[in-house]
Amino acid sequence: MSKNPRRLAEPVRLIVSVEAEVVAAIDKLMSQGRHHGHRNRAEFVRLAIERELARCRSDDFRTP
């Protein structure tokens, strides 16, 4: 397992399945050599989950 730069207090392993095209897109993005805030696929997925949770939380508190 790679070292997480944030050193999670209580890490839990999560296994997900995605289409091959999604994995190819992640690999292509990471191979471009630009810094995107992740070091590997797992870090990319972890950050995507955190961003989606933050987005959902902000959606929950919107007033009509």
XYZ file of C-alpha atoms in Angstrom:
64
model
C 0.000 0.000 0.000
C 1.348 3.426 -0.867
C 1.886 6.037 1.788
C -0.933 8.514 2.056
C 0.385 12.058 2.476
C -2.450 12.820 4.885
C -1.954 9.776 7.147
C -5.554 8.883 7.781
C -6.445 8.227 11.408
C -8.685 5.225 10.697
C -8.103 4.011 7.137
C -10.580 1.522 5.661
C -9.941 -0.397 2.454
C -12.644 0.191 -0.155
C -12.839 -1.889 -3.318
C -14.687 -0.425 -6.298
C -15.283 -1.543 -9.874
C -15.274 0.890 -12.775
C -15.307 0.613 -16.540
C -11.992 0.113 -18.315
C -12.426 3.483 -20.042
C -12.458 5.231 -16.661
C -9.198 3.555 -15.640
C -7.668 4.461 -19.004
C -8.716 8.101 -18.557
C -7.174 8.224 -15.062
C -3.952 6.633 -16.332
C -3.793 9.080 -19.239
C -4.269 12.041 -16.908
C -1.563 10.810 -14.530
C 0.905 10.082 -17.348
C 0.725 13.678 -18.580
C 3.160 14.621 -15.837
C 1.099 17.441 -14.437
C 0.461 17.702 -10.709
C -3.171 16.856 -10.034
C -3.022 16.250 -6.279
C -2.752 12.476 -6.489
C 0.056 9.992 -6.793
C -1.786 6.912 -7.996
C -5.241 5.632 -8.931
C -6.231 5.004 -5.319
C -5.329 8.553 -4.334
C -7.255 9.876 -7.341
C -10.358 7.916 -6.287
C -10.012 8.976 -2.629
C -9.856 12.639 -3.629
C -12.793 12.243 -6.024
C -14.901 10.712 -3.244
C -13.995 13.518 -0.838
C -14.869 16.156 -3.453
C -18.193 14.503 -4.232
C -19.069 14.290 -0.524
C -18.271 17.981 -0.100
C -20.426 18.814 -3.125
C -23.327 16.735 -1.807
C -23.076 18.363 1.616
C -23.242 21.820 0.081
C -26.271 20.744 -2.004
C -28.075 19.576 1.146
C -27.875 22.993 2.774
C -29.182 25.076 -0.114
C -32.400 26.915 0.555
C -35.163 26.938 -2.072
